[in-house]
PDB file of C-alpha atoms in Angstrom:
ATOM      1  CA  TYR A   1      88.999   1.746  56.934  1.00  0.00           C
ATOM      2  CA  LEU A   2      87.964   0.991  60.480  1.00  0.00           C
ATOM      3  CA  ASP A   3      87.829   3.716  63.094  1.00  0.00           C
ATOM      4  CA  SER A   4      89.627   2.173  66.040  1.00  0.00           C
ATOM      5  CA  GLN A   5      88.283   4.946  68.272  1.00  0.00           C
ATOM      6  CA  PHE A   6      84.676   3.850  67.637  1.00  0.00           C
ATOM      7  CA  PRO A   7      83.035   2.825  70.969  1.00  0.00           C
ATOM      8  CA  GLY A   8      82.902  -0.942  71.437  1.00  0.00           C
ATOM      9  CA  TRP A   9      85.439  -1.710  68.692  1.00  0.00           C
ATOM     10  CA  SER A  10      88.389  -3.940  69.399  1.00  0.00           C
ATOM     11  CA  LYS A  11      91.249  -5.046  67.202  1.00  0.00           C
ATOM     12  CA  ASN A  12      90.249  -8.691  67.684  1.00  0.00           C
ATOM     13  CA  GLN A  13      86.865  -8.272  65.963  1.00  0.00           C
ATOM     14  CA  ASN A  14      88.355  -8.529  62.502  1.00  0.00           C
ATOM     15  CA  ILE A  15      90.624 -11.531  63.189  1.00  0.00           C
ATOM     16  CA  GLY A  16      88.203 -14.103  61.709  1.00  0.00           C
ATOM     17  CA  ARG A  17      88.067 -12.232  58.419  1.00  0.00           C
ATOM     18  CA  ARG A  18      91.855 -11.767  58.345  1.00  0.00           C
ATOM     19  CA  LYS A  19      92.377 -15.486  58.954  1.00  0.00           C
ATOM     20  CA  ARG A  20      90.024 -16.380  56.083  1.00  0.00           C
ATOM     21  CA  ILE A  21      91.791 -14.004  53.702  1.00  0.00           C
ATOM     22  CA  LYS A  22      95.200 -15.364  54.762  1.00  0.00           C
ATOM     23  CA  PHE A  23      93.958 -18.920  54.252  1.00  0.00           C
ATOM     24  CA  LEU A  24      92.624 -18.132  50.759  1.00  0.00           C
ATOM     25  CA  ALA A  25      95.891 -16.436  49.788  1.00  0.00           C
ATOM     26  CA  TYR A  26      97.799 -19.481  51.059  1.00  0.00           C
ATOM     27  CA  LEU A  27      95.459 -21.760  49.116  1.00  0.00           C
ATOM     28  CA  PHE A  28      95.960 -19.841  45.869  1.00  0.00           C
ATOM     29  CA  VAL A  29      99.737 -19.959  46.184  1.00  0.00           C
ATOM     30  CA  LEU A  30      99.972 -23.674  47.018  1.00  0.00           C
ATOM     31  CA  TYR A  31      96.992 -24.959  45.017  1.00  0.00           C
ATOM     32  CA  PRO A  32      96.303 -22.791  41.941  1.00  0.00           C
ATOM     33  CA  SER A  33      94.046 -25.547  40.551  1.00  0.00           C
ATOM     34  CA  HIS A  34      91.535 -24.670  43.286  1.00  0.00           C
ATOM     35  CA  LEU A  35      90.995 -21.303  41.620  1.00  0.00           C
ATOM     36  CA  LYS A  36      88.786 -22.984  39.000  1.00  0.00           C
ATOM     37  CA  PHE A  37      86.721 -24.649  41.707  1.00  0.00           C
ATOM     38  CA  LEU A  38      86.269 -21.411  43.646  1.00  0.00           C
ATOM     39  CA  ARG A  39      85.411 -19.497  40.471  1.00  0.00           C
ATOM     40  CA  ARG A  40      82.811 -22.119  39.533  1.00  0.00           C
ATOM     41  CA  ARG A  41      81.361 -21.943  43.046  1.00  0.00           C
ATOM     42  CA  LEU A  42      81.174 -18.149  42.875  1.00  0.00           C
ATOM     43  CA  ASP A  43      79.478 -18.299  39.442  1.00  0.00           C
ATOM     44  CA  GLN A  44      76.884 -20.723  40.842  1.00  0.00           C
ATOM     45  CA  GLN A  45      76.143 -18.394  43.762  1.00  0.00           C
ATOM     46  CA  ILE A  46      75.746 -15.432  41.418  1.00  0.00           C
ATOM     47  CA  ALA A  47      73.410 -17.463  39.165  1.00  0.00           C
ATOM     48  CA  ARG A  48      71.302 -18.508  42.172  1.00  0.00           C
ATOM     49  CA  ARG A  49      70.990 -14.888  43.326  1.00  0.00           C
ATOM     50  CA  ARG A  50      69.923 -13.809  39.833  1.00  0.00           C
ATOM     51  CA  ILE A  51      67.311 -16.583  39.711  1.00  0.00           C
ATOM     52  CA  ASN A  52      66.007 -15.648  43.170  1.00  0.00           C
ATOM     53  CA  ARG A  53      65.645 -11.988  42.118  1.00  0.00           C
ATOM     54  CA  ARG A  54      63.679 -13.039  39.022  1.00  0.00           C
ATOM     55  CA  LYS A  55      61.479 -15.334  41.105  1.00  0.00           C
ATOM     56  CA  LYS A  56      60.743 -12.510  43.538  1.00  0.00           C
ATOM     57  CA  SER A  57      59.624 -10.165  40.750  1.00  0.00           C
ATOM     58  CA  LYS A  58      57.465 -12.924  39.237  1.00  0.00           C
ATOM     59  CA  THR A  59      55.728 -13.705  42.531  1.00  0.00           C
ATOM     60  CA  GLU A  60      55.118  -9.978  43.131  1.00  0.00           C
ATOM     61  CA  ALA A  61      53.590  -9.592  39.659  1.00  0.00           C
ATOM     62  CA  LEU A  62      51.364 -12.632  40.245  1.00  0.00           C
ATOM     63  CA  GLN A  63      50.187 -11.321  43.622  1.00  0.00           C
ATOM     64  CA  ASN A  64      49.467  -7.846  42.147  1.00  0.00           C
ATOM     65  CA  TYR A  65      47.932  -8.721  38.758  1.00  0.00           C
ATOM     66  CA  GLY A  66      47.096 -12.430  38.926  1.00  0.00           C
ATOM     67  CA  TYR A  67      43.365 -12.042  39.566  1.00  0.00           C
ATOM     68  CA  GLU A  68      43.044  -9.505  36.766  1.00  0.00           C
ATOM     69  CA  VAL A  69      44.828 -11.779  34.266  1.00  0.00           C
ATOM     70  CA  LEU A  70      42.899 -14.860  35.409  1.00  0.00           C
ATOM     71  CA  SER A  71      39.609 -12.970  35.083  1.00  0.00           C
ATOM     72  CA  ASN A  72      40.491 -11.840  31.532  1.00  0.00           C
ATOM     73  CA  ILE A  73      41.494 -15.374  30.512  1.00  0.00           C
ATOM     74  CA  ASN A  74      38.259 -16.718  32.007  1.00  0.00           C
ATOM     75  CA  LYS A  75      36.124 -14.188  30.071  1.00  0.00           C
ATOM     76  CA  THR A  76      37.993 -14.899  26.831  1.00  0.00           C
ATOM     77  CA  LEU A  77      37.707 -18.680  27.081  1.00  0.00           C
ATOM     78  CA  ASN A  78      34.045 -18.494  28.131  1.00  0.00           C
ATOM     79  CA  ALA A  79      33.262 -16.213  25.173  1.00  0.00           C
ATOM     80  CA  HIS A  80      34.573 -18.960  22.858  1.00  0.00           C
ATOM     81  CA  SER A  81      32.887 -21.822  24.783  1.00  0.00           C
ATOM     82  CA  ILE A  82      36.182 -23.426  25.784  1.00  0.00           C
ATOM     83  CA  ASP A  83      35.980 -25.583  28.915  1.00  0.00           C
ATOM     84  CA  HIS A  84      38.758 -24.730  31.354  1.00  0.00           C
ATOM     85  CA  PHE A  85      39.656 -24.887  35.034  1.00  0.00           C
ATOM     86  CA  VAL A  86      42.441 -23.754  37.350  1.00  0.00           C
ATOM     87  CA  ASP A  87      45.014 -26.458  37.858  1.00  0.00           C
ATOM     88  CA  PHE A  88      48.153 -27.458  39.808  1.00  0.00           C
ATOM     89  CA  GLY A  89      49.613 -24.687  42.020  1.00  0.00           C
ATOM     90  CA  THR A  90      46.850 -22.216  41.214  1.00  0.00           C
ATOM     91  CA  LEU A  91      44.179 -24.714  42.289  1.00  0.00           C
ATOM     92  CA  LEU A  92      46.151 -25.711  45.381  1.00  0.00           C
ATOM     93  CA  GLY A  93      46.475 -22.078  46.453  1.00  0.00           C
ATOM     94  CA  PHE A  94      42.764 -21.392  46.022  1.00  0.00           C
ATOM     95  CA  VAL A  95      41.766 -24.510  47.970  1.00  0.00           C
ATOM     96  CA  ARG A  96      44.386 -24.355  50.731  1.00  0.00           C
ATOM     97  CA  GLU A  97      44.922 -20.613  51.199  1.00  0.00           C
ATOM     98  CA  GLY A  98      42.000 -18.986  49.404  1.00  0.00           C
ATOM     99  CA  ALA A  99      44.505 -17.039  47.294  1.00  0.00           C
ATOM    100  CA  PHE A 100      47.580 -17.544  45.130  1.00  0.00           C
ATOM    101  CA  LEU A 101      50.390 -19.411  46.828  1.00  0.00           C
ATOM    102  CA  SER A 102      52.891 -16.897  48.178  1.00  0.00           C
ATOM    103  CA  HIS A 103      55.743 -18.601  46.290  1.00  0.00           C
ATOM    104  CA  ASP A 104      53.878 -19.378  43.039  1.00  0.00           C
ATOM    105  CA  LEU A 105      55.380 -17.986  39.842  1.00  0.00           C
ATOM    106  CA  ASP A 106      52.620 -18.509  37.279  1.00  0.00           C
ATOM    107  CA  LEU A 107      48.998 -19.400  36.590  1.00  0.00           C
ATOM    108  CA  ASP A 108      48.068 -22.967  35.666  1.00  0.00           C
ATOM    109  CA  ILE A 109      44.958 -23.612  33.595  1.00  0.00           C
ATOM    110  CA  GLY A 110      43.705 -26.997  32.398  1.00  0.00           C
ATOM    111  CA  LEU A 111      41.764 -27.421  29.152  1.00  0.00           C
ATOM    112  CA  PHE A 112      40.209 -30.204  27.100  1.00  0.00           C
ATOM    113  CA  ALA A 113      40.840 -29.560  23.399  1.00  0.00           C
ATOM    114  CA  ASP A 114      41.696 -31.432  20.204  1.00  0.00           C
ATOM    115  CA  GLU A 115      44.589 -30.340  17.975  1.00  0.00           C
ATOM    116  CA  ASN A 116      42.434 -28.034  15.775  1.00  0.00           C
ATOM    117  CA  ARG A 117      40.984 -26.353  18.841  1.00  0.00           C
ATOM    118  CA  LYS A 118      44.487 -25.844  20.287  1.00  0.00           C
ATOM    119  CA  GLU A 119      45.495 -23.870  17.198  1.00  0.00           C
ATOM    120  CA  LYS A 120      42.335 -21.786  17.527  1.00  0.00           C
ATOM    121  CA  ILE A 121      43.083 -21.143  21.214  1.00  0.00           C
ATOM    122  CA  SER A 122      46.545 -19.948  20.225  1.00  0.00           C
ATOM    123  CA  GLU A 123      45.020 -17.466  17.746  1.00  0.00           C
ATOM    124  CA  ILE A 124      42.494 -16.253  20.324  1.00  0.00           C
ATOM    125  CA  MET A 125      45.198 -15.614  22.924  1.00  0.00           C
ATOM    126  CA  LYS A 126      47.326 -13.762  20.379  1.00  0.00           C
ATOM    127  CA  ASN A 127      44.350 -11.561  19.443  1.00  0.00           C
ATOM    128  CA  GLU A 128      43.808 -10.798  23.137  1.00  0.00           C
ATOM    129  CA  GLY A 129      47.368  -9.450  23.377  1.00  0.00           C
ATOM    130  CA  TYR A 130      49.070 -12.393  25.066  1.00  0.00           C
ATOM    131  CA  SER A 131      52.453 -13.565  23.793  1.00  0.00           C
ATOM    132  CA  LEU A 132      53.046 -17.254  23.152  1.00  0.00           C
ATOM    133  CA  TRP A 133      56.246 -18.099  25.010  1.00  0.00           C
ATOM    134  CA  ARG A 134      56.609 -21.864  24.519  1.00  0.00           C
ATOM    135  CA  THR A 135      54.783 -24.800  23.057  1.00  0.00           C
ATOM    136  CA  TYR A 136      55.531 -28.236  24.443  1.00  0.00           C
ATOM    137  CA  ARG A 137      54.911 -31.224  22.194  1.00  0.00           C
ATOM    138  CA  TYR A 138      54.828 -34.920  22.887  1.00  0.00           C
ATOM    139  CA  LYS A 139      54.413 -37.440  20.060  1.00  0.00           C
ATOM    140  CA  ASN A 140      53.549 -34.599  17.651  1.00  0.00           C
ATOM    141  CA  LYS A 141      50.744 -33.320  19.876  1.00  0.00           C
ATOM    142  CA  ILE A 142      50.658 -29.991  21.654  1.00  0.00           C
ATOM    143  CA  VAL A 143      50.427 -30.874  25.351  1.00  0.00           C
ATOM    144  CA  GLU A 144      51.193 -27.522  26.952  1.00  0.00           C
ATOM    145  CA  GLN A 145      51.454 -23.903  25.915  1.00  0.00           C
ATOM    146  CA  SER A 146      52.897 -21.076  27.966  1.00  0.00           C
ATOM    147  CA  TYR A 147      51.874 -17.469  27.435  1.00  0.00           C
ATOM    148  CA  ILE A 148      52.999 -14.140  28.839  1.00  0.00           C
ATOM    149  CA  ALA A 149      50.609 -11.417  29.971  1.00  0.00           C
ATOM    150  CA  HIS A 150      52.499  -8.127  29.996  1.00  0.00           C
ATOM    151  CA  ARG A 151      51.509  -5.658  32.718  1.00  0.00           C
ATOM    152  CA  ASP A 152      52.830  -2.250  33.768  1.00  0.00           C
ATOM    153  CA  LYS A 153      55.161  -3.501  36.482  1.00  0.00           C
ATOM    154  CA  GLY A 154      55.926  -7.061  35.458  1.00  0.00           C
ATOM    155  CA  SER A 155      54.798  -9.952  33.368  1.00  0.00           C
ATOM    156  CA  ILE A 156      52.760 -12.985  34.339  1.00  0.00           C
ATOM    157  CA  LYS A 157      53.302 -16.359  32.732  1.00  0.00           C
ATOM    158  CA  PHE A 158      50.361 -18.701  32.433  1.00  0.00           C
ATOM    159  CA  ASP A 159      50.318 -22.286  31.256  1.00  0.00           C
ATOM    160  CA  PHE A 160      47.587 -24.066  29.357  1.00  0.00           C
ATOM    161  CA  ASN A 161      47.860 -27.766  30.195  1.00  0.00           C
ATOM    162  CA  TYR A 162      45.883 -29.781  27.658  1.00  0.00           C
ATOM    163  CA  TYR A 163      44.152 -32.892  28.952  1.00  0.00           C
ATOM    164  CA  GLU A 164      43.125 -35.907  26.937  1.00  0.00           C
ATOM    165  CA  THR A 165      40.588 -38.510  28.008  1.00  0.00           C
ATOM    166  CA  ILE A 166      41.122 -42.190  27.236  1.00  0.00           C
ATOM    167  CA  GLU A 167      38.779 -44.840  28.647  1.00  0.00           C
ATOM    168  CA  ASN A 168      37.202 -42.418  31.152  1.00  0.00           C
ATOM    169  CA  LYS A 169      40.622 -41.349  32.485  1.00  0.00           C
ATOM    170  CA  SER A 170      42.056 -37.892  31.909  1.00  0.00           C
ATOM    171  CA  LYS A 171      45.759 -37.174  31.739  1.00  0.00           C
ATOM    172  CA  THR A 172      48.134 -34.367  30.939  1.00  0.00           C
ATOM    173  CA  TYR A 173      51.903 -34.127  30.601  1.00  0.00           C
ATOM    174  CA  LEU A 174      54.219 -32.137  32.845  1.00  0.00           C
ATOM    175  CA  PHE A 175      57.606 -30.704  31.969  1.00  0.00           C
ATOM    176  CA  TYR A 176      60.162 -29.254  34.313  1.00  0.00           C
ATOM    177  CA  GLN A 177      63.545 -27.797  33.503  1.00  0.00           C
ATOM    178  CA  ASP A 178      65.996 -26.810  36.196  1.00  0.00           C
ATOM    179  CA  PRO A 179      67.008 -23.203  35.431  1.00  0.00           C
ATOM    180  CA  CYS A 180      70.621 -23.936  36.461  1.00  0.00           C
ATOM    181  CA  ILE A 181      71.058 -26.667  33.816  1.00  0.00           C
ATOM    182  CA  GLN A 182      71.612 -26.112  30.090  1.00  0.00           C
ATOM    183  CA  TYR A 183      69.488 -28.672  28.196  1.00  0.00           C
ATOM    184  CA  PRO A 184      69.873 -29.690  24.550  1.00  0.00           C
ATOM    185  CA  ASP A 185      66.935 -28.556  22.404  1.00  0.00           C
ATOM    186  CA  GLU A 186      65.465 -31.856  21.216  1.00  0.00           C
ATOM    187  CA  GLY A 187      62.047 -30.901  19.916  1.00  0.00           C
ATOM    188  CA  MET A 188      60.273 -30.690  23.295  1.00  0.00           C
ATOM    189  CA  ARG A 189      59.763 -26.984  22.740  1.00  0.00           C
ATOM    190  CA  SER A 190      58.903 -25.042  19.663  1.00  0.00           C
TER     191      SER A 190
END
């Protein structure tokens, strides 16, 4: 319902919208196969909006509770004499901005540990109240573990990236999965 008596309103203002609706109706009548395309496009837009909302809540949780969680992790790992350091986006934010990156979603922590120590770290984190979310394996070795720190108004994910040193060179493995793509589960996660 548009009030045509509203100051500044003219009948021509809504012509663009009417033309689009007419065009879509024409398209549906002549080309019903395009309905699938338009539906798929709409589903993709809805999925992107959902992902963006989740990202926003994750960045807000990191900005609000990130230092607290990082401090607790630091105290826990120090108490068990586990060498660790901030890594990737967390390190970049501290160096470049002196804070967490405004668009960062999680904490990244690098560690040097053998397989037995990794299992112990997992136990320690569980005892501290953190939930193991994913374990990434490569050639039967744990190379990354992701945990969730639950807080009052949101959760913070943090990743332990395990480094190995071979011939005075350290390396770690990175995994990325596009949230819009459905991947087969082939043993990368456990």
